[in-house]
Tab-separated table of C-alpha atoms in Angstrom:
chain	number	residue	atom	x	y	z
A	79	MET	CA	-16.511	2.211	91.868
A	80	ASN	CA	-17.457	-0.819	93.998
A	81	LEU	CA	-16.290	-4.007	92.270
A	82	ARG	CA	-18.754	-6.065	94.296
A	83	GLY	CA	-21.522	-4.605	92.168
A	84	VAL	CA	-19.748	-5.101	88.845
A	85	ASP	CA	-20.240	-8.133	86.620
A	86	LEU	CA	-16.705	-8.994	85.522
A	87	ASN	CA	-18.087	-10.242	82.215
A	88	LEU	CA	-18.872	-6.611	81.421
A	89	LEU	CA	-15.154	-5.875	81.558
A	90	VAL	CA	-14.567	-8.614	78.978
A	91	THR	CA	-17.167	-6.934	76.790
A	92	LEU	CA	-15.500	-3.551	77.304
A	93	ASP	CA	-12.131	-5.029	76.264
A	94	ALA	CA	-13.677	-6.301	73.021
A	95	LEU	CA	-15.535	-3.026	72.374
A	96	LEU	CA	-12.353	-0.982	72.810
A	97	ALA	CA	-10.440	-3.330	70.530
A	98	GLU	CA	-13.067	-3.327	67.747
A	99	CYS	CA	-14.638	0.127	68.187
A	100	ASN	CA	-17.703	-1.481	66.679
A	101	VAL	CA	-20.592	-3.008	68.623
A	102	THR	CA	-21.479	-5.553	65.945
A	103	ARG	CA	-17.944	-6.871	65.544
A	104	ALA	CA	-17.417	-6.948	69.327
A	105	ALA	CA	-20.632	-8.965	69.707
A	106	GLU	CA	-19.448	-11.451	67.063
A	107	ARG	CA	-16.064	-11.742	68.809
A	108	LEU	CA	-17.744	-12.569	72.114
A	109	GLY	CA	-20.457	-14.812	70.681
A	110	LEU	CA	-23.194	-12.387	71.731
A	111	SER	CA	-26.091	-10.858	69.867
A	112	GLN	CA	-25.776	-7.218	68.829
A	113	PRO	CA	-28.626	-6.100	71.147
A	114	THR	CA	-26.950	-7.869	74.111
A	115	ALA	CA	-23.659	-6.103	73.395
A	116	SER	CA	-25.468	-2.766	73.135
A	117	THR	CA	-27.195	-3.372	76.469
A	118	GLN	CA	-23.863	-4.185	78.102
A	119	LEU	CA	-22.292	-1.037	76.648
A	120	ALA	CA	-25.095	0.987	78.231
A	121	LYS	CA	-24.344	-0.628	81.615
A	122	LEU	CA	-20.632	0.109	81.210
A	123	ARG	CA	-21.348	3.782	80.440
A	124	GLU	CA	-23.339	3.944	83.660
A	125	ILE	CA	-20.600	2.239	85.696
A	126	PHE	CA	-17.790	4.453	84.416
A	127	ASP	CA	-19.971	7.562	84.088
A	128	ASP	CA	-18.506	8.073	80.627
A	129	PRO	CA	-19.736	7.458	77.073
A	130	LEU	CA	-16.633	5.298	76.434
A	131	LEU	CA	-17.453	5.032	72.702
A	132	VAL	CA	-18.934	7.777	70.577
A	133	PRO	CA	-19.880	7.893	66.883
A	134	ALA	CA	-16.865	8.429	64.634
A	135	ASP	CA	-16.573	11.740	62.777
A	136	LYS	CA	-16.662	9.953	59.421
A	137	GLY	CA	-19.899	8.246	60.351
A	138	ARG	CA	-18.576	4.678	60.379
A	139	GLY	CA	-17.796	2.829	63.567
A	140	MET	CA	-17.088	4.449	66.913
A	141	SER	CA	-14.227	6.276	68.557
A	142	PRO	CA	-13.055	5.784	72.143
A	143	THR	CA	-13.232	8.646	74.587
A	144	ALA	CA	-10.157	9.813	76.501
A	145	ARG	CA	-11.342	7.756	79.480
A	146	ALA	CA	-11.685	4.668	77.309
A	147	ILE	CA	-8.215	5.147	75.819
A	148	ALA	CA	-6.765	5.372	79.345
A	149	LEU	CA	-8.605	2.179	80.347
A	150	GLN	CA	-7.729	0.041	77.341
A	151	ALA	CA	-4.144	-1.086	78.074
A	152	PRO	CA	-4.441	-1.736	81.839
A	153	LEU	CA	-7.841	-3.414	81.358
A	154	HIS	CA	-6.459	-5.791	78.725
A	155	ALA	CA	-3.454	-6.617	80.919
A	156	VAL	CA	-5.640	-7.346	83.951
A	157	LEU	CA	-7.957	-9.584	81.939
A	158	ARG	CA	-4.988	-11.534	80.604
A	159	GLU	CA	-3.754	-12.080	84.165
A	160	LEU	CA	-7.222	-13.181	85.276
A	161	ASP	CA	-7.403	-15.594	82.363
A	162	ALA	CA	-4.036	-17.044	83.340
A	163	ILE	CA	-5.240	-17.502	86.930
A	164	VAL	CA	-8.473	-19.198	85.883
A	165	THR	CA	-6.769	-21.525	83.384
A	166	LEU	CA	-3.755	-22.237	85.585
A	167	ARG	CA	-2.985	-25.929	85.933
A	168	PRO	CA	-0.068	-26.012	88.388
A	169	ASP	CA	2.493	-28.677	87.689
A	170	PHE	CA	5.138	-30.401	89.763
A	171	ASP	CA	8.637	-31.117	88.517
A	172	PRO	CA	10.210	-33.597	90.968
A	173	LYS	CA	13.646	-33.019	89.479
A	174	ARG	CA	13.507	-29.275	90.095
A	175	ASP	CA	10.873	-28.379	92.690
A	176	ALA	CA	11.229	-28.554	96.475
A	177	ARG	CA	8.732	-30.569	98.498
A	178	ASP	CA	8.769	-32.398	101.817
A	179	PHE	CA	6.359	-35.335	101.944
A	180	VAL	CA	5.158	-36.959	105.170
A	181	ILE	CA	3.862	-40.525	105.062
A	182	ALA	CA	2.191	-42.073	108.084
A	183	ALA	CA	2.791	-45.814	107.984
A	184	THR	CA	3.174	-48.655	110.426
A	185	ASP	CA	6.471	-50.461	110.494
A	186	GLY	CA	4.957	-53.347	108.546
A	187	ALA	CA	3.632	-51.040	105.813
A	188	THR	CA	6.997	-49.292	105.649
A	189	ALA	CA	8.773	-52.633	105.325
A	190	VAL	CA	6.507	-53.840	102.520
A	191	LEU	CA	5.942	-50.605	100.560
A	192	GLY	CA	8.032	-47.827	102.118
A	193	LEU	CA	11.366	-49.297	101.080
A	194	PRO	CA	10.355	-49.775	97.428
A	195	LEU	CA	8.985	-46.215	97.411
A	196	VAL	CA	12.270	-44.830	98.749
A	197	GLU	CA	14.178	-46.750	96.080
A	198	ARG	CA	11.886	-45.378	93.387
A	199	LEU	CA	12.169	-41.774	94.585
A	200	HIS	CA	15.939	-42.083	94.594
A	201	CYS	CA	15.691	-42.634	90.834
A	202	VAL	CA	12.903	-40.254	89.785
A	203	ALA	CA	13.160	-37.288	92.195
A	204	GLY	CA	15.745	-34.564	92.616
A	205	PRO	CA	17.627	-33.553	95.756
A	206	ARG	CA	14.961	-31.028	96.798
A	207	VAL	CA	12.317	-33.719	97.318
A	208	ARG	CA	12.463	-35.208	100.801
A	209	MET	CA	10.337	-37.788	102.566
A	210	ALA	CA	9.594	-38.494	106.211
A	211	PHE	CA	7.963	-41.643	107.566
A	212	VAL	CA	6.059	-41.257	110.827
A	213	THR	CA	4.084	-43.685	112.962
A	214	PRO	CA	0.347	-43.020	112.581
A	215	ASP	CA	-1.720	-42.090	115.611
A	216	THR	CA	-5.211	-43.476	115.107
A	217	ALA	CA	-6.693	-40.718	117.280
A	218	THR	CA	-5.315	-37.874	115.164
A	219	ILE	CA	-4.505	-39.286	111.728
A	220	ALA	CA	-7.751	-38.014	110.159
A	221	GLU	CA	-6.959	-34.463	111.308
A	222	GLN	CA	-3.358	-34.782	110.131
A	223	LEU	CA	-4.474	-35.824	106.659
A	224	GLU	CA	-6.985	-32.962	106.486
A	225	SER	CA	-4.488	-30.331	107.635
A	226	GLY	CA	-1.671	-31.650	105.437
A	227	ALA	CA	0.520	-32.538	108.418
A	228	ALA	CA	0.576	-35.999	106.839
A	229	ASP	CA	0.231	-36.435	103.092
A	230	LEU	CA	-0.602	-40.123	102.987
A	231	LEU	CA	-1.513	-42.952	105.310
A	232	ILE	CA	-0.463	-46.486	104.394
A	233	GLY	CA	-2.200	-49.122	106.442
A	234	ALA	CA	-4.715	-51.926	106.749
A	235	GLU	CA	-8.353	-51.240	105.912
A	236	ARG	CA	-9.508	-51.019	109.517
A	237	ALA	CA	-7.039	-48.189	110.160
A	238	LEU	CA	-8.307	-45.900	107.368
A	239	PRO	CA	-10.361	-42.790	108.265
A	240	GLN	CA	-13.904	-42.947	106.926
A	241	THR	CA	-13.585	-39.489	105.371
A	242	ALA	CA	-10.475	-40.355	103.360
A	243	ARG	CA	-10.125	-41.307	99.736
A	244	THR	CA	-8.414	-44.674	99.472
A	245	ARG	CA	-6.720	-47.018	97.051
A	246	THR	CA	-5.743	-50.644	97.540
A	247	LEU	CA	-2.027	-51.118	96.960
A	248	VAL	CA	-1.202	-54.765	97.629
A	249	THR	CA	-2.747	-57.919	99.004
A	250	GLU	CA	-0.395	-59.713	101.371
A	251	ARG	CA	-0.038	-62.963	103.243
A	252	PHE	CA	2.413	-64.360	105.758
A	253	VAL	CA	5.175	-66.928	105.300
A	254	VAL	CA	7.524	-68.437	107.856
A	255	THR	CA	11.242	-67.713	107.500
A	256	GLN	CA	14.464	-69.277	108.786
A	257	ARG	CA	18.152	-68.586	108.236
A	258	LYS	CA	20.139	-70.059	105.382
A	259	GLY	CA	21.631	-73.392	106.464
A	260	HIS	CA	19.104	-73.902	109.247
A	261	PRO	CA	19.445	-77.362	110.837
A	262	ARG	CA	15.758	-78.006	110.105
A	263	GLY	CA	16.575	-78.302	106.423
A	264	THR	CA	14.662	-76.842	103.491
A	265	GLY	CA	11.664	-79.158	103.284
A	266	PRO	CA	8.098	-77.922	103.712
A	267	MET	CA	7.415	-76.583	107.201
A	268	THR	CA	5.257	-78.952	109.230
A	269	LEU	CA	2.969	-77.904	112.039
A	270	ASP	CA	5.010	-79.919	114.543
A	271	GLN	CA	8.215	-78.169	113.463
A	272	TYR	CA	6.571	-74.774	113.591
A	273	CYS	CA	5.427	-75.382	117.164
A	274	ALA	CA	8.656	-77.025	118.340
A	275	LEU	CA	11.087	-74.314	117.228
A	276	ASP	CA	11.539	-70.930	118.939
A	277	HIS	CA	10.128	-67.811	117.285
A	278	VAL	CA	10.752	-64.108	116.856
A	279	LEU	CA	7.466	-62.221	117.157
A	280	VAL	CA	6.853	-58.749	115.730
A	281	SER	CA	4.500	-56.717	117.902
A	282	LEU	CA	4.122	-53.098	116.859
A	283	SER	CA	2.615	-52.210	120.243
A	284	GLY	CA	5.765	-53.566	121.898
A	285	GLY	CA	6.512	-56.159	124.561
A	286	ASN	CA	3.905	-58.746	123.596
A	287	PHE	CA	4.737	-62.441	123.411
A	288	VAL	CA	1.369	-63.432	121.944
A	289	GLY	CA	0.370	-62.469	118.434
A	290	TYR	CA	-1.882	-63.264	115.513
A	291	MET	CA	-0.211	-66.625	114.807
A	292	ASP	CA	-0.700	-67.693	118.422
A	293	GLU	CA	-4.415	-67.059	118.105
A	294	LEU	CA	-4.559	-69.243	114.993
A	295	LEU	CA	-2.547	-71.993	116.695
A	296	ALA	CA	-4.816	-71.881	119.722
A	297	SER	CA	-7.801	-72.555	117.478
A	298	LEU	CA	-5.997	-75.764	116.460
A	299	GLY	CA	-5.191	-76.684	120.040
A	300	ARG	CA	-1.503	-75.943	119.483
A	301	ARG	CA	1.007	-73.380	120.780
A	302	ARG	CA	4.497	-72.138	120.012
A	303	ARG	CA	7.269	-70.582	122.099
A	304	VAL	CA	8.120	-66.952	121.384
A	305	ALA	CA	11.714	-66.328	122.462
A	306	ILE	CA	12.131	-62.772	121.157
A	307	SER	CA	9.603	-59.957	120.735
A	308	VAL	CA	10.498	-56.875	118.664
A	309	GLN	CA	8.533	-53.832	117.552
A	310	GLN	CA	9.956	-53.530	114.048
A	311	PHE	CA	9.498	-55.830	111.077
A	312	LEU	CA	12.798	-54.559	109.702
A	313	THR	CA	14.651	-55.758	112.814
A	314	ALA	CA	13.404	-59.343	112.662
A	315	PRO	CA	15.342	-60.588	109.588
A	316	ALA	CA	18.680	-59.672	111.163
A	317	ILE	CA	17.838	-61.706	114.270
A	318	VAL	CA	16.649	-64.691	112.260
A	319	GLU	CA	19.772	-64.579	110.092
A	320	THR	CA	22.078	-65.131	113.078
A	321	THR	CA	19.976	-67.627	115.114
A	322	ASP	CA	17.919	-70.763	114.673
A	323	TYR	CA	14.718	-68.859	115.432
A	324	LEU	CA	11.783	-68.803	113.028
A	325	CYS	CA	9.900	-65.633	112.186
A	326	THR	CA	6.596	-65.197	110.395
A	327	LEU	CA	6.809	-62.237	108.008
A	328	PRO	CA	4.826	-60.632	105.169
A	329	SER	CA	5.785	-62.493	102.014
A	330	ARG	CA	7.134	-59.422	100.217
A	331	LEU	CA	9.405	-58.586	103.134
A	332	ALA	CA	10.600	-62.190	103.150
A	333	ALA	CA	11.310	-61.929	99.435
A	334	ARG	CA	13.423	-58.791	99.987
A	335	ASN	CA	15.524	-60.838	102.406
A	336	ALA	CA	15.798	-63.931	100.208
A	337	HIS	CA	19.589	-63.514	100.090
A	338	ARG	CA	19.804	-64.390	103.793
A	339	LEU	CA	16.522	-66.120	104.676
A	340	ASP	CA	14.561	-69.073	103.347
A	341	ALA	CA	10.775	-68.734	103.289
A	342	PHE	CA	8.091	-71.417	103.440
A	343	GLU	CA	4.327	-71.738	103.390
A	344	LEU	CA	2.697	-71.681	106.812
A	345	PRO	CA	1.498	-75.157	107.847
A	346	PHE	CA	-1.945	-73.786	108.753
A	347	GLU	CA	-4.511	-71.390	107.348
A	348	SER	CA	-3.932	-67.688	107.913
A	349	GLU	CA	-5.744	-64.561	106.902
A	350	ILE	CA	-4.565	-62.485	103.974
A	351	PHE	CA	-4.599	-58.723	104.416
A	352	SER	CA	-4.416	-55.682	102.176
A	353	LEU	CA	-2.455	-52.466	102.480
A	354	HIS	CA	-4.125	-49.279	101.331
A	355	ALA	CA	-3.198	-45.662	100.723
A	356	ALA	CA	-5.470	-42.992	102.204
A	357	TRP	CA	-5.531	-39.218	101.738
A	358	HIS	CA	-7.901	-36.333	102.356
A	359	PRO	CA	-10.204	-35.395	99.439
A	360	ARG	CA	-9.036	-31.757	99.516
A	361	PHE	CA	-5.645	-32.864	98.176
A	362	HIS	CA	-6.981	-35.231	95.521
A	363	THR	CA	-6.192	-32.923	92.573
A	364	ASP	CA	-3.063	-31.313	94.020
A	365	PRO	CA	-0.239	-31.945	91.484
A	366	GLN	CA	2.419	-32.666	94.105
A	367	HIS	CA	0.119	-34.972	96.023
A	368	ARG	CA	-1.026	-36.732	92.868
A	369	TRP	CA	2.595	-37.301	91.857
A	370	LEU	CA	3.380	-38.892	95.228
A	371	ARG	CA	0.382	-41.211	94.961
A	372	GLU	CA	1.435	-42.229	91.464
A	373	GLN	CA	4.915	-43.087	92.707
A	374	LEU	CA	3.476	-45.180	95.520
A	375	VAL	CA	1.177	-47.076	93.158
A	376	ASP	CA	4.058	-47.688	90.740
A	377	ALA	CA	6.267	-48.865	93.599
A	378	ALA	CA	3.537	-51.279	94.701
A	379	ARG	CA	3.301	-52.658	91.159
A	380	GLU	CA	7.042	-53.130	90.991
A	381	VAL	CA	7.122	-55.146	94.199
A	382	ALA	CA	6.623	-58.464	92.455
A	383	PRO	CA	4.840	-61.114	94.525
A	384	PRO	CA	7.287	-63.830	95.609
A	385	MET	CA	7.521	-66.904	93.402
A	386	GLY	CA	9.093	-70.301	93.781
A	387	ALA	CA	8.422	-73.698	95.299
A	388	ALA	CA	9.357	-72.586	98.802
A	389	ILE	CA	6.572	-70.022	99.134
A	390	GLY	CA	4.046	-71.006	96.500
A	391	ALA	CA	2.168	-69.112	93.842
A	392	ALA	CA	2.226	-65.400	93.234
A	393	ILE	CA	0.287	-63.259	95.632
A	394	GLY	CA	-2.383	-61.116	94.069
A	395	SER	CA	-3.026	-63.437	91.093
A	396	ALA	CA	-3.737	-66.484	93.247
A	397	ILE	CA	-4.332	-67.164	96.924
A	398	GLY	CA	-2.566	-70.220	98.253
A	399	PRO	CA	-4.521	-72.956	100.000
A	400	ALA	CA	-3.004	-71.956	103.331
A	401	ALA	CA	-4.916	-68.660	103.171
A	402	ARG	CA	-8.116	-69.612	101.355
A	403	GLY	CA	-11.190	-69.914	103.520
A	404	SER	CA	-9.637	-68.408	106.631
A	405	THR	CA	-11.652	-66.207	108.940
A	406	ALA	CA	-10.802	-62.823	110.417
A	407	ALA	CA	-9.004	-62.901	113.747
A	408	SER	CA	-9.476	-60.575	116.711
A	409	ILE	CA	-5.779	-59.642	116.532
A	410	ASP	CA	-4.924	-57.471	113.525
A	411	PRO	CA	-2.518	-59.439	111.292
A	412	ALA	CA	-1.152	-56.174	109.936
A	413	VAL	CA	0.312	-55.179	113.313
A	414	THR	CA	1.462	-58.396	114.976
A	415	THR	CA	2.693	-61.850	113.936
């Protein structure tokens, strides 16, 4: 027998016929008409080269042949397994199952959303769930998402592959930070103060002393002095804490460091930016992948926008006047300050 030429629905009909030994009752069980069931029985007799069911000696119903009796148990078992395969909805138990997740994220995205995600996974996942953060390569990230080498990309909109499914996680803005007890005091930051004091600049490409804020200042005919340039957002707060330098940081990162840094509105307009999650469509319904995305979205919700007089109204529900009406800059604010 060549299965390629067999309609598997006929095997379902055969299972019902062998269970009922009656064409009419088998048809009712399958939701078929009696003529349709009879036609299918004729096809099955041809396939198996056996009558399968013959009239009963007492004249009522039908009796299975020896071949049919031999087929009944294994056929029913196989159909049950096929049904289980077709109806399978795989689940993921983060407390029990093992899974390594890879998230491609810039340092800024990791600082804003990666840390809250790690904190959340520490609470909701078991010891067999592990997570790796890697720096995304714009030339290969689309292929990595498609192959599963990276599960998610977290980044600014311009960094997202066109073929990916995406979701906006947070809308961010920048604030300027200084150490606790800074000699400048805790009044609103003025433009003259911002330009007069030395700065720590975060440049993810490394080694730059000119960033997004310098471009904005230049449009005002002003400039600042960058004393220190680092590649990591997470490094900057430690430097600011022990010096009199200023550093412009994403507001949520500043809020996470509120125990050691004071944060203030920028004294000029700056562009807000959004961070997004991106993944390949082939993994959209994967239970493990879906669980990870849900954790990331929940972590983003839990990262409350900073409040207070020092840094203004909540981000996401209102955009402060320092950001409203600004225009896009040629330097990506998500990768350099």
